[in-house]
Coordinates of N, CA and C in Angstrom, one line a residue:
Chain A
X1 N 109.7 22.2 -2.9 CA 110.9 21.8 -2.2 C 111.9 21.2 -3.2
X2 N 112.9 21.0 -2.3 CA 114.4 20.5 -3.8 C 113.4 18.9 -4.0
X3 N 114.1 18.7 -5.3 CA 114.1 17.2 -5.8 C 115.4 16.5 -5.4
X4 N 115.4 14.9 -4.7 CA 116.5 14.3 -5.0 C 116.3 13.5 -5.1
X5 N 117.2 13.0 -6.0 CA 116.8 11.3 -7.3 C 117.7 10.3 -6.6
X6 N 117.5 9.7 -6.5 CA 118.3 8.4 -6.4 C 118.4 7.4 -7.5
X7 N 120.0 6.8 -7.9 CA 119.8 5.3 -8.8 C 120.9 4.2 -8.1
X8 N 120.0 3.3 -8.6 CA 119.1 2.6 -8.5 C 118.3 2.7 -8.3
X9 N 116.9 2.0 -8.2 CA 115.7 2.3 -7.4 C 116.0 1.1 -6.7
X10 N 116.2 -0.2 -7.5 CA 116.2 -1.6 -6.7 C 117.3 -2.5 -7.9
X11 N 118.4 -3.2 -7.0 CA 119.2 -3.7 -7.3 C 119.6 -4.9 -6.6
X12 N 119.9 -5.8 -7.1 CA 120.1 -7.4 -6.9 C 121.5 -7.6 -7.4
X13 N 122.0 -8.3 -6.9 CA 123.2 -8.7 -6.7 C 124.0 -10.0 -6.0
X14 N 125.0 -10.1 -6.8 CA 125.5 -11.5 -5.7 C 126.7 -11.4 -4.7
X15 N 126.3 -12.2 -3.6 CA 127.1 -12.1 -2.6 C 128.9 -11.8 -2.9
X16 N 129.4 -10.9 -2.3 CA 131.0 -10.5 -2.6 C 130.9 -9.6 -3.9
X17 N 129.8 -8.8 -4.3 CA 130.3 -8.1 -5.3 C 130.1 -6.5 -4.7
X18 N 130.5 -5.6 -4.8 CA 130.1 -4.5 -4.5 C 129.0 -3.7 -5.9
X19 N 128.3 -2.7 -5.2 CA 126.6 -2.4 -5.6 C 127.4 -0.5 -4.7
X20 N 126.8 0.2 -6.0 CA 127.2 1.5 -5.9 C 125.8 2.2 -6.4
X21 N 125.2 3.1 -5.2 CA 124.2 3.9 -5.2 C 124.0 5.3 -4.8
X22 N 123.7 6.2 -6.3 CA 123.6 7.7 -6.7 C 122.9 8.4 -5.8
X23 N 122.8 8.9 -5.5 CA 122.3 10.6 -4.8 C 122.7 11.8 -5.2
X24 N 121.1 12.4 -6.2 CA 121.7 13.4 -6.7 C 120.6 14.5 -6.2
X25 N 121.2 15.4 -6.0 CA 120.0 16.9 -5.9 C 120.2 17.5 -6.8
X26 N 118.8 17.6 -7.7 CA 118.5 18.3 -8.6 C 118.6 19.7 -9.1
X27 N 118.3 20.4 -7.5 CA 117.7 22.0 -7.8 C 118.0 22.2 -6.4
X28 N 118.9 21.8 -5.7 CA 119.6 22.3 -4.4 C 121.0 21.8 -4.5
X29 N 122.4 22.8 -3.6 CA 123.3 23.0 -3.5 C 123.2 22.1 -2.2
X30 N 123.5 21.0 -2.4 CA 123.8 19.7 -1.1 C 125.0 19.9 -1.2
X31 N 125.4 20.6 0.1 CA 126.6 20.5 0.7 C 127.1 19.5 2.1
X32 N 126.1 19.2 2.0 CA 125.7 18.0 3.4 C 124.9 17.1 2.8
X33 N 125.0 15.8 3.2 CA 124.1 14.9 2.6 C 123.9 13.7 4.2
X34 N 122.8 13.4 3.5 CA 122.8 11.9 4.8 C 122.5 10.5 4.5
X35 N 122.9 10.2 4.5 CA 122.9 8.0 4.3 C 122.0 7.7 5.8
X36 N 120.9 6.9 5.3 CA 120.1 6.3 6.0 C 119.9 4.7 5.9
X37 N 119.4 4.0 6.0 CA 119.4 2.5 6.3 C 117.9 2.4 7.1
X38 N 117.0 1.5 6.1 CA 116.0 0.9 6.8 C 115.5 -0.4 6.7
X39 N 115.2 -1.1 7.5 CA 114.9 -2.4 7.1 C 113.3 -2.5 7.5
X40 N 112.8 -3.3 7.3 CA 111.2 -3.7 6.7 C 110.5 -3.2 8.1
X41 N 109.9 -2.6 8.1 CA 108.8 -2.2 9.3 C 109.5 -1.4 10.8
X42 N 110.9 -1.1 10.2 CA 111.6 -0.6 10.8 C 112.0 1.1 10.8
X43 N 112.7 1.8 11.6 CA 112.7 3.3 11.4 C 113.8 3.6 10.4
X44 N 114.2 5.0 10.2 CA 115.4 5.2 9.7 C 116.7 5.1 10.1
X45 N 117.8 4.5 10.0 CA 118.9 4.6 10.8 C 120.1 5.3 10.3
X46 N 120.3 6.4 10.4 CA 121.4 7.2 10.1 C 123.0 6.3 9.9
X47 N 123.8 6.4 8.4 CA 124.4 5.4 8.5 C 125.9 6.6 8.8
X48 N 125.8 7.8 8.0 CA 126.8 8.5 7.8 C 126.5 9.7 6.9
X49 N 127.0 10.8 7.5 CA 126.9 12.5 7.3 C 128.0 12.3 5.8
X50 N 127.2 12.9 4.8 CA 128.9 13.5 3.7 C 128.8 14.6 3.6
X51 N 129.9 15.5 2.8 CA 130.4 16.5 3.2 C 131.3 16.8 2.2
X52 N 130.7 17.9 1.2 CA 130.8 18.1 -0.2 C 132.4 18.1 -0.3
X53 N 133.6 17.4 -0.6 CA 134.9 17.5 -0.5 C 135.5 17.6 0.4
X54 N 134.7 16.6 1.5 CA 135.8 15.8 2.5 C 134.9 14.7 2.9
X55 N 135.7 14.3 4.2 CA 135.6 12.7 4.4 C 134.1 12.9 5.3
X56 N 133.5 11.9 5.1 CA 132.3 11.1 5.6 C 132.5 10.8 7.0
X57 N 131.4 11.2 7.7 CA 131.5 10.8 9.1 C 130.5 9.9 9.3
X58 N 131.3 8.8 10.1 CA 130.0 7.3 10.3 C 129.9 7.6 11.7
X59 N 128.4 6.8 11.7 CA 127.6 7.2 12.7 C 128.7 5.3 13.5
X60 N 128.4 5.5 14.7 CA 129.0 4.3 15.6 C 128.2 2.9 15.2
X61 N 129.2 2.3 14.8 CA 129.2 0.8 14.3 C 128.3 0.6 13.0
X62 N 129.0 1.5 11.8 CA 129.0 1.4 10.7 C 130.1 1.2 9.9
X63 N 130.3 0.5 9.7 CA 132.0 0.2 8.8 C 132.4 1.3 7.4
X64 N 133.3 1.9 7.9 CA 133.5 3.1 7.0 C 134.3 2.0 5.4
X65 N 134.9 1.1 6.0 CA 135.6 0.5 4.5 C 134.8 -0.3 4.1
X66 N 133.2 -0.2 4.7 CA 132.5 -1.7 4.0 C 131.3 0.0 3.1
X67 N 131.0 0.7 3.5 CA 129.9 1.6 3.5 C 131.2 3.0 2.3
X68 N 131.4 2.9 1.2 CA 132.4 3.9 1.0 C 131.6 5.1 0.6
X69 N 131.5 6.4 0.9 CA 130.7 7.7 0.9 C 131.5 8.2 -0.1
X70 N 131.3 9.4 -1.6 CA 131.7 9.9 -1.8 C 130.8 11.1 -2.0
X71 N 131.5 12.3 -1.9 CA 130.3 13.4 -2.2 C 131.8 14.6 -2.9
X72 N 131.6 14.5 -4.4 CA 132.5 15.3 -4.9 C 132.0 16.0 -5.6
X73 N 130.8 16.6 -5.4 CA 129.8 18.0 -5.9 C 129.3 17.8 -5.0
X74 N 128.3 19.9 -5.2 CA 127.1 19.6 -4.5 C 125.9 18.9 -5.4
X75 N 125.9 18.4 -6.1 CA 125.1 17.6 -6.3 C 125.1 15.9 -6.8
X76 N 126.0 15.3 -6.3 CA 126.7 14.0 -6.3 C 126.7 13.4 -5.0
X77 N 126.4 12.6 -4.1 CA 127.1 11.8 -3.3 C 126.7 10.2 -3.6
X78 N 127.5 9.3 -3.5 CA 127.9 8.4 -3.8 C 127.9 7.2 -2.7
X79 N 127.2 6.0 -2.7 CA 127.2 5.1 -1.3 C 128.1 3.9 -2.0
X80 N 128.7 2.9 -1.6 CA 129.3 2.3 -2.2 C 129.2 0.7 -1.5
X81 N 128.4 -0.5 -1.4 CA 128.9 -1.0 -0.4 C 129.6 -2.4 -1.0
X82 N 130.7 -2.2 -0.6 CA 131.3 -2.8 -0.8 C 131.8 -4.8 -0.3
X83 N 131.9 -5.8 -1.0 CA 131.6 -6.6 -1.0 C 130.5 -7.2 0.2
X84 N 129.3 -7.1 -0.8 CA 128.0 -7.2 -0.1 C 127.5 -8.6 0.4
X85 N 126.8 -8.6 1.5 CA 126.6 -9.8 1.9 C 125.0 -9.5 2.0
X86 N 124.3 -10.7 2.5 CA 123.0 -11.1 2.8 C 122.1 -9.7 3.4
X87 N 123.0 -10.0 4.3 CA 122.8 -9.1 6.0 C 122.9 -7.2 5.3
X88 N 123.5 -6.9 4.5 CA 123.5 -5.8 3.9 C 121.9 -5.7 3.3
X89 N 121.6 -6.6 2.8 CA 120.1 -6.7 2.2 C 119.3 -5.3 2.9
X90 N 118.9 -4.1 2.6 CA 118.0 -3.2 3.1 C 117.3 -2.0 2.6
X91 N 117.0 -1.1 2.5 CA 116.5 0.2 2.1 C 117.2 1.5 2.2
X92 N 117.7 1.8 1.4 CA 119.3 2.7 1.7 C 118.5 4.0 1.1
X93 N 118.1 5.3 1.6 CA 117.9 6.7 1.4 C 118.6 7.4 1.8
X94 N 118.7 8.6 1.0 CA 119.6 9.6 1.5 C 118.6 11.0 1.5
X95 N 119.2 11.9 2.0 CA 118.9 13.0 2.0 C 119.5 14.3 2.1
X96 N 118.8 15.3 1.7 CA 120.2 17.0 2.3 C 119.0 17.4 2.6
X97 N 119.1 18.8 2.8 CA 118.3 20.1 2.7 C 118.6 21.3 4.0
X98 N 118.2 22.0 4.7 CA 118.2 23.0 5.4 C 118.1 22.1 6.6
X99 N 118.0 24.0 7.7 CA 117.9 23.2 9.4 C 116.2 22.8 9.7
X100 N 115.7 23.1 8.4 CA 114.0 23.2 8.9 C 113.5 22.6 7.8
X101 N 114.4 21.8 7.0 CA 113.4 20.8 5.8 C 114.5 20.1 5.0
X102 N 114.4 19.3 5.3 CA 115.0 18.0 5.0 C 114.0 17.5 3.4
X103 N 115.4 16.7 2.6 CA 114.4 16.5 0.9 C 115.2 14.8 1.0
X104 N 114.0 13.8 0.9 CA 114.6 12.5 0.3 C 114.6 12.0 -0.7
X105 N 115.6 11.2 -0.7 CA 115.5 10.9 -2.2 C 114.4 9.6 -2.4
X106 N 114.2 9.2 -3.0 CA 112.9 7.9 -3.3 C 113.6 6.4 -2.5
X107 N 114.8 6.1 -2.3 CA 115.9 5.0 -1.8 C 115.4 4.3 -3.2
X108 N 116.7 3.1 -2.6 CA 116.9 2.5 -2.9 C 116.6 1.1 -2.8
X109 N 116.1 -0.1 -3.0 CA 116.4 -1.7 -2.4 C 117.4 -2.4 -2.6
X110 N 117.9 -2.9 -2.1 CA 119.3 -3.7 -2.2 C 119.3 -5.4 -2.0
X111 N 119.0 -5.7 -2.4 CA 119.0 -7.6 -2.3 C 120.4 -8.4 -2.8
X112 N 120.9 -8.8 -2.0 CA 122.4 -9.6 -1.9 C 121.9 -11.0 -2.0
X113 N 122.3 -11.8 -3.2 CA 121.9 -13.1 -3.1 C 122.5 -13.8 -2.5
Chain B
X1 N 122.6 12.7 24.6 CA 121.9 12.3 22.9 C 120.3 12.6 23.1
X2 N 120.1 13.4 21.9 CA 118.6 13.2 21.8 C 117.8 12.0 21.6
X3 N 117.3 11.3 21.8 CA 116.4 10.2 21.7 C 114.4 10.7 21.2
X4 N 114.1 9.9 20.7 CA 112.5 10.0 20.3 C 111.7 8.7 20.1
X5 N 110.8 9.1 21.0 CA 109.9 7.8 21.6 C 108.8 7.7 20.8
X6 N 108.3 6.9 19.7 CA 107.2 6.3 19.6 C 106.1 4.9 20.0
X7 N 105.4 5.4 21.2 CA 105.1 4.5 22.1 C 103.8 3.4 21.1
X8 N 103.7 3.8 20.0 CA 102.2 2.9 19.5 C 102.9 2.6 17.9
X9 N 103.0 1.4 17.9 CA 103.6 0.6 16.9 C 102.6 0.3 15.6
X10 N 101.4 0.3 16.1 CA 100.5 0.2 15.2 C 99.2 1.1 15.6
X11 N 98.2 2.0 14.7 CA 97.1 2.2 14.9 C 96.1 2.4 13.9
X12 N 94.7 2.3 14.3 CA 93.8 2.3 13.4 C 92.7 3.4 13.5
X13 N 91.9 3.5 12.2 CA 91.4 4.4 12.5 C 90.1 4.2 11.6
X14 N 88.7 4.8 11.9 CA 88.0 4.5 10.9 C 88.0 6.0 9.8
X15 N 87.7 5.8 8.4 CA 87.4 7.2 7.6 C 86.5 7.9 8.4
X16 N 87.5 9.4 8.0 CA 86.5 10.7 8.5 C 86.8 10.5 9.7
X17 N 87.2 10.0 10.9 CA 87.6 9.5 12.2 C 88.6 10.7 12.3
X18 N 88.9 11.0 13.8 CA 90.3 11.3 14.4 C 91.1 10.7 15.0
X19 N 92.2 10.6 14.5 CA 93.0 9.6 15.1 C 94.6 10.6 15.8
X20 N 94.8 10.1 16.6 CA 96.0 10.8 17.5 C 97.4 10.4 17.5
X21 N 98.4 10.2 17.0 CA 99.6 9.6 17.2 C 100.5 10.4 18.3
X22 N 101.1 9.4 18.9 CA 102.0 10.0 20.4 C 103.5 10.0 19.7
X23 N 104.1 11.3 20.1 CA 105.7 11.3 20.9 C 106.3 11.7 21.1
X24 N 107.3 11.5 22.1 CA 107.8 12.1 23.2 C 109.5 11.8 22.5
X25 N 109.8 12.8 23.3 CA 111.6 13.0 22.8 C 112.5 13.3 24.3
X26 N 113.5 13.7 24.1 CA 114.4 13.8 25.4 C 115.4 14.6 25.0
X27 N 115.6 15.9 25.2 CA 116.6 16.4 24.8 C 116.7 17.4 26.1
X28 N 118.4 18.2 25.9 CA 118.7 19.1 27.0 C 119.3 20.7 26.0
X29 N 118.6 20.8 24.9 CA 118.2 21.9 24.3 C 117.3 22.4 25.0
X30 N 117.3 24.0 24.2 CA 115.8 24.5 24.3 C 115.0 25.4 23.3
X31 N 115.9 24.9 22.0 CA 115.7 25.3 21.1 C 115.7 24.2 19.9
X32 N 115.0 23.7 19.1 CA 115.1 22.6 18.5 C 114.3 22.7 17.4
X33 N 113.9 21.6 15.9 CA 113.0 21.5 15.4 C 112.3 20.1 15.9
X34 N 110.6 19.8 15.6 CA 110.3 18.5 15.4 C 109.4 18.3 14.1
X35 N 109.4 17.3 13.8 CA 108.8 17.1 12.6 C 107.9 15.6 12.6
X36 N 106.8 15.8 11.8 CA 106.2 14.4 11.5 C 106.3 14.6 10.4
X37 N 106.9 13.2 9.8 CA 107.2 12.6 8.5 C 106.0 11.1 8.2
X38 N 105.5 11.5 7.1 CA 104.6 10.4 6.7 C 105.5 9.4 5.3
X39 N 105.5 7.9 5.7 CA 105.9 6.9 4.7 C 105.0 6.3 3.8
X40 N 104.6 6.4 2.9 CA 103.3 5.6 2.2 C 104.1 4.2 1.7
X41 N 103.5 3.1 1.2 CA 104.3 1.9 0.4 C 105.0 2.3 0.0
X42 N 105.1 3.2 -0.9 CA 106.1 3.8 -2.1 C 108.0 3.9 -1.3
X43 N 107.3 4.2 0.2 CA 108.9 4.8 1.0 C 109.3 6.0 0.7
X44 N 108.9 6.6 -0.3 CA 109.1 8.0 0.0 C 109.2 9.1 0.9
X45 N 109.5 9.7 1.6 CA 109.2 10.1 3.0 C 108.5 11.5 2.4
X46 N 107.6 11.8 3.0 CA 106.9 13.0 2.9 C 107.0 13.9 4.0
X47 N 107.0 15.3 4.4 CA 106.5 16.1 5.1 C 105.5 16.2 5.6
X48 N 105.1 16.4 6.5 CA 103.5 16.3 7.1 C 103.4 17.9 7.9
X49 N 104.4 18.1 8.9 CA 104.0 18.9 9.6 C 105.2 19.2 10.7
X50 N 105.6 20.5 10.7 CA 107.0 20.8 11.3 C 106.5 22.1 12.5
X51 N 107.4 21.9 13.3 CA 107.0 22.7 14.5 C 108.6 23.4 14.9
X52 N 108.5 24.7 15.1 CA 109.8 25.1 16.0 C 109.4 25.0 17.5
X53 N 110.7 24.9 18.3 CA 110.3 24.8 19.7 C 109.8 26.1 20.1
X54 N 110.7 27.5 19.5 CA 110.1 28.4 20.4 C 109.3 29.0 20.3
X55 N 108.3 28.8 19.6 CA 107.1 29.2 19.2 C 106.1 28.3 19.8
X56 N 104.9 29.0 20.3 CA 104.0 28.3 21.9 C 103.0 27.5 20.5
X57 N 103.1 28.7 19.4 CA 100.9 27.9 18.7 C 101.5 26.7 18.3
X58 N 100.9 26.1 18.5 CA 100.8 24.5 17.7 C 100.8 25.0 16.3
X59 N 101.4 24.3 15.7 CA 101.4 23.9 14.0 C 100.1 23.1 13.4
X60 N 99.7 24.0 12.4 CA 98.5 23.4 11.8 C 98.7 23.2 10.2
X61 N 98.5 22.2 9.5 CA 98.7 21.8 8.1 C 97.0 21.4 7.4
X62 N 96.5 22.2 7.2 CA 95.0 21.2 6.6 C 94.4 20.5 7.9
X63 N 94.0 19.1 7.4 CA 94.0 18.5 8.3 C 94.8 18.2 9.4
X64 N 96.4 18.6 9.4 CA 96.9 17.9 10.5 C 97.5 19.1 11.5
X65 N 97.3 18.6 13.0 CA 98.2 19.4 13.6 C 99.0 18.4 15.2
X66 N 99.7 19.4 15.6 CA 100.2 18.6 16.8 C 99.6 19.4 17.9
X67 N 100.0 18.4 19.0 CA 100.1 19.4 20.0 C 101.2 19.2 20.8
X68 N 102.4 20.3 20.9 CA 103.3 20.6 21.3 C 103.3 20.9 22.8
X69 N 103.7 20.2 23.6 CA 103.7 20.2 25.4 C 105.3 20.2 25.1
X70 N 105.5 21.6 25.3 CA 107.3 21.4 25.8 C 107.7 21.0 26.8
X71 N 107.4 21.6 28.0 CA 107.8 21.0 29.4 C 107.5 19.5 29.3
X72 N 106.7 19.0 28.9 CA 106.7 17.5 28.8 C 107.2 16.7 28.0
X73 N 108.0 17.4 27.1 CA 108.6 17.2 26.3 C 107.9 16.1 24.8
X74 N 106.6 16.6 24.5 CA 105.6 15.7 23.6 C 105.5 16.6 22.7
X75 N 104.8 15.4 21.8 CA 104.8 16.2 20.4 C 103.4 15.2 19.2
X76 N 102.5 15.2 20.0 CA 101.6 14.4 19.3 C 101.2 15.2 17.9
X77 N 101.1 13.8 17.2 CA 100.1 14.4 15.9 C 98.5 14.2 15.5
X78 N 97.5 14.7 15.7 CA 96.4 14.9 15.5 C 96.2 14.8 14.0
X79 N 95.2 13.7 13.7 CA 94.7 13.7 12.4 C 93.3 13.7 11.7
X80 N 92.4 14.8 11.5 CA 91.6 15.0 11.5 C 90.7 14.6 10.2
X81 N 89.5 14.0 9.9 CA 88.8 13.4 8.8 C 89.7 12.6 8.6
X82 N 90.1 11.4 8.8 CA 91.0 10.4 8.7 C 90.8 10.1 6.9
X83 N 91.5 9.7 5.8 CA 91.3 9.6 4.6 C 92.0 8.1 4.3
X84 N 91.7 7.4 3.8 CA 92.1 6.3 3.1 C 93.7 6.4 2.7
X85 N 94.0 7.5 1.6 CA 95.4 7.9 1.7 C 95.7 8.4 2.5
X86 N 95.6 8.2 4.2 CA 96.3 8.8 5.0 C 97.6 7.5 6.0
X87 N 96.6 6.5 5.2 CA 97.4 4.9 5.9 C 99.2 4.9 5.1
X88 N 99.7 4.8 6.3 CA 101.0 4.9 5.8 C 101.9 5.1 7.4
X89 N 103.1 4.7 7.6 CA 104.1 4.7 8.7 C 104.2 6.3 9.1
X90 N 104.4 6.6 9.9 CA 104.2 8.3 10.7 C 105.6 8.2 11.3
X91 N 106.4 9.0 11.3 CA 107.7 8.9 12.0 C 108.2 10.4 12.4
X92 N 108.0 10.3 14.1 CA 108.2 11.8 14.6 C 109.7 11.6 14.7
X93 N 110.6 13.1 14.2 CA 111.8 13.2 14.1 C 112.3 14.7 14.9
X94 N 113.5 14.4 15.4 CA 114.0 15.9 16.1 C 115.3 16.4 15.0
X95 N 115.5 17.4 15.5 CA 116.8 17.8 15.1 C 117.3 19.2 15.9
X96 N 118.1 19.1 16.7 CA 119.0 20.5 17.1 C 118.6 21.8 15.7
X97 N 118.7 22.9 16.5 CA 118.5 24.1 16.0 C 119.8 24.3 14.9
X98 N 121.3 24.5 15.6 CA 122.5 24.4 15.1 C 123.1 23.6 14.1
X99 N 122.2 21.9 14.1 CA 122.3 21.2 12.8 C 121.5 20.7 11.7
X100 N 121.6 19.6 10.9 CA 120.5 19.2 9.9 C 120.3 17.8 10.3
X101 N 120.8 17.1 11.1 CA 121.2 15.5 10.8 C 119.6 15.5 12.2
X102 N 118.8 14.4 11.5 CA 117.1 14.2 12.5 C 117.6 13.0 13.0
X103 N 116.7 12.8 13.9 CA 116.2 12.0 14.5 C 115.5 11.3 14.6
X104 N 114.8 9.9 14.1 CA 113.9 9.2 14.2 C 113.3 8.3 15.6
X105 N 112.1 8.7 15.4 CA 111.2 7.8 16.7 C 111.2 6.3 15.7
X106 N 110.7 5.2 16.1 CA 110.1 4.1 15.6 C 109.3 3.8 14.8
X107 N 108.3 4.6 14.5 CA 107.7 4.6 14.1 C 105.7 4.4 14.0
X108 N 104.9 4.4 13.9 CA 104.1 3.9 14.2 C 102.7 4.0 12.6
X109 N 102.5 2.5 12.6 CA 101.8 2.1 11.3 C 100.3 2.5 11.7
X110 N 99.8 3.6 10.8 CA 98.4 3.5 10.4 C 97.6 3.1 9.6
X111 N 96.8 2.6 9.9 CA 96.1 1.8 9.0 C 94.4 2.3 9.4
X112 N 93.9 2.9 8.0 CA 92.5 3.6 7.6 C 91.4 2.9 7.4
X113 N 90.8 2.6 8.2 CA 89.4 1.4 7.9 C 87.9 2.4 6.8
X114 N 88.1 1.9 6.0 CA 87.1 2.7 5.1 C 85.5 2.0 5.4

């Protein structure tokens, strides 16, 4: 199956700064990508669809100017979150692939001091 | 909206054991994918075992299969010789035929008693 890398793996940060995390496919043509959100013992939460050279669609009660998506290849998308707080603290994965096999990336951890 | 139900939050199992994970979804398709995705510590999400709806055999992987009740709309996973690396979060997922974007159940934590 495709590889997709993610960087960071795990990033720390202080409150009010913005923290920007890579998604890259390696050996597939991600034309679609997906932003997920998980917290500790919890499921996946779909945060927002990208969409190789256009705008990001957020899933309902995701903040599009706090969460900024960029996907300007197919093999780039980009999460951005911008001035981070506590509560941001989680496990941010992404993914692309087909209608019948999905490829994740490894995520990310995110800790907001 | 499709929704996916994982009713068992936690289960156990002893090695070499069979152990059964439940779930149930809700959708007004009738053509769909489902999928179980396995989590180990690491979080990596792994593939386990993918089913099309319109296809009646059950999906078989090695050890793992389901058993797919359409009309009841279920989708259990059967896991057979239970292994030590098999303890890790299980998360049954849907997705429409037409798109890529899944669905997650809750999840449910296994834990392998050697």
């Amino acid at each position: 199956g495709a590889v997709v890398s993610q960087h960071p793996s795990r990033v720390i940060c202080k409150s009010g700064t913005s923290v920007k995390i890579e998604c890259r496919s390696l050996d597939f043509q991600a034309t679609t990508m997906f932003w997920y959100r998980q917290f500790p013992k919890q499921s996946l939460m779909l945060m927002a669809t990208s969409n190789e050279g256009s705008k990001a669609t957020y899933e309902q009660g995701v903040e599009k100017d706090k969460f900024l998506i960029n996907h300007a290849s197919l093999t780039l998308s980009t999460l951005t979150v911008t001035s981070a707080h506590p509560e941001d603290s989680s496990f941010y994965i992404c993914s692309t692939g087909t209608h019948n096999e999905q490829f994740f990336g490894p995520g990310t951890r995110l800790t907001v001091l | 909206a499709q929704t996916v139900t994982q009713s068992q939050p936690e289960m156990s199992v002893q090695e070499a054991e069979t152990v059964t994970l439940s779930c149930t979804y809700d959708t007004s398709e009738s053509d769909y994918y489902l999928f179980w995705y396995k989590q180990p510590p690491s979080r990596q999400m792994i593939l386990v075992i993918r089913q099309e709806a319109y296809k009646q055999q059950n999906a078989t992987e090695n050890r793992f299969s389901v058993n797919f009740q359409k009309a009841a709309k279920s989708f259990s996973l059967k896991i057979s010789d239970s292994q030590l690396g098999d303890a890790a979060m299980y998360f049954c997922a849907y997705r429409e035929t037409s798109g890529s974007r899944l669905t997650f159940g809750e999840g449910t934590q296994l834990t392998v008693n050697p």
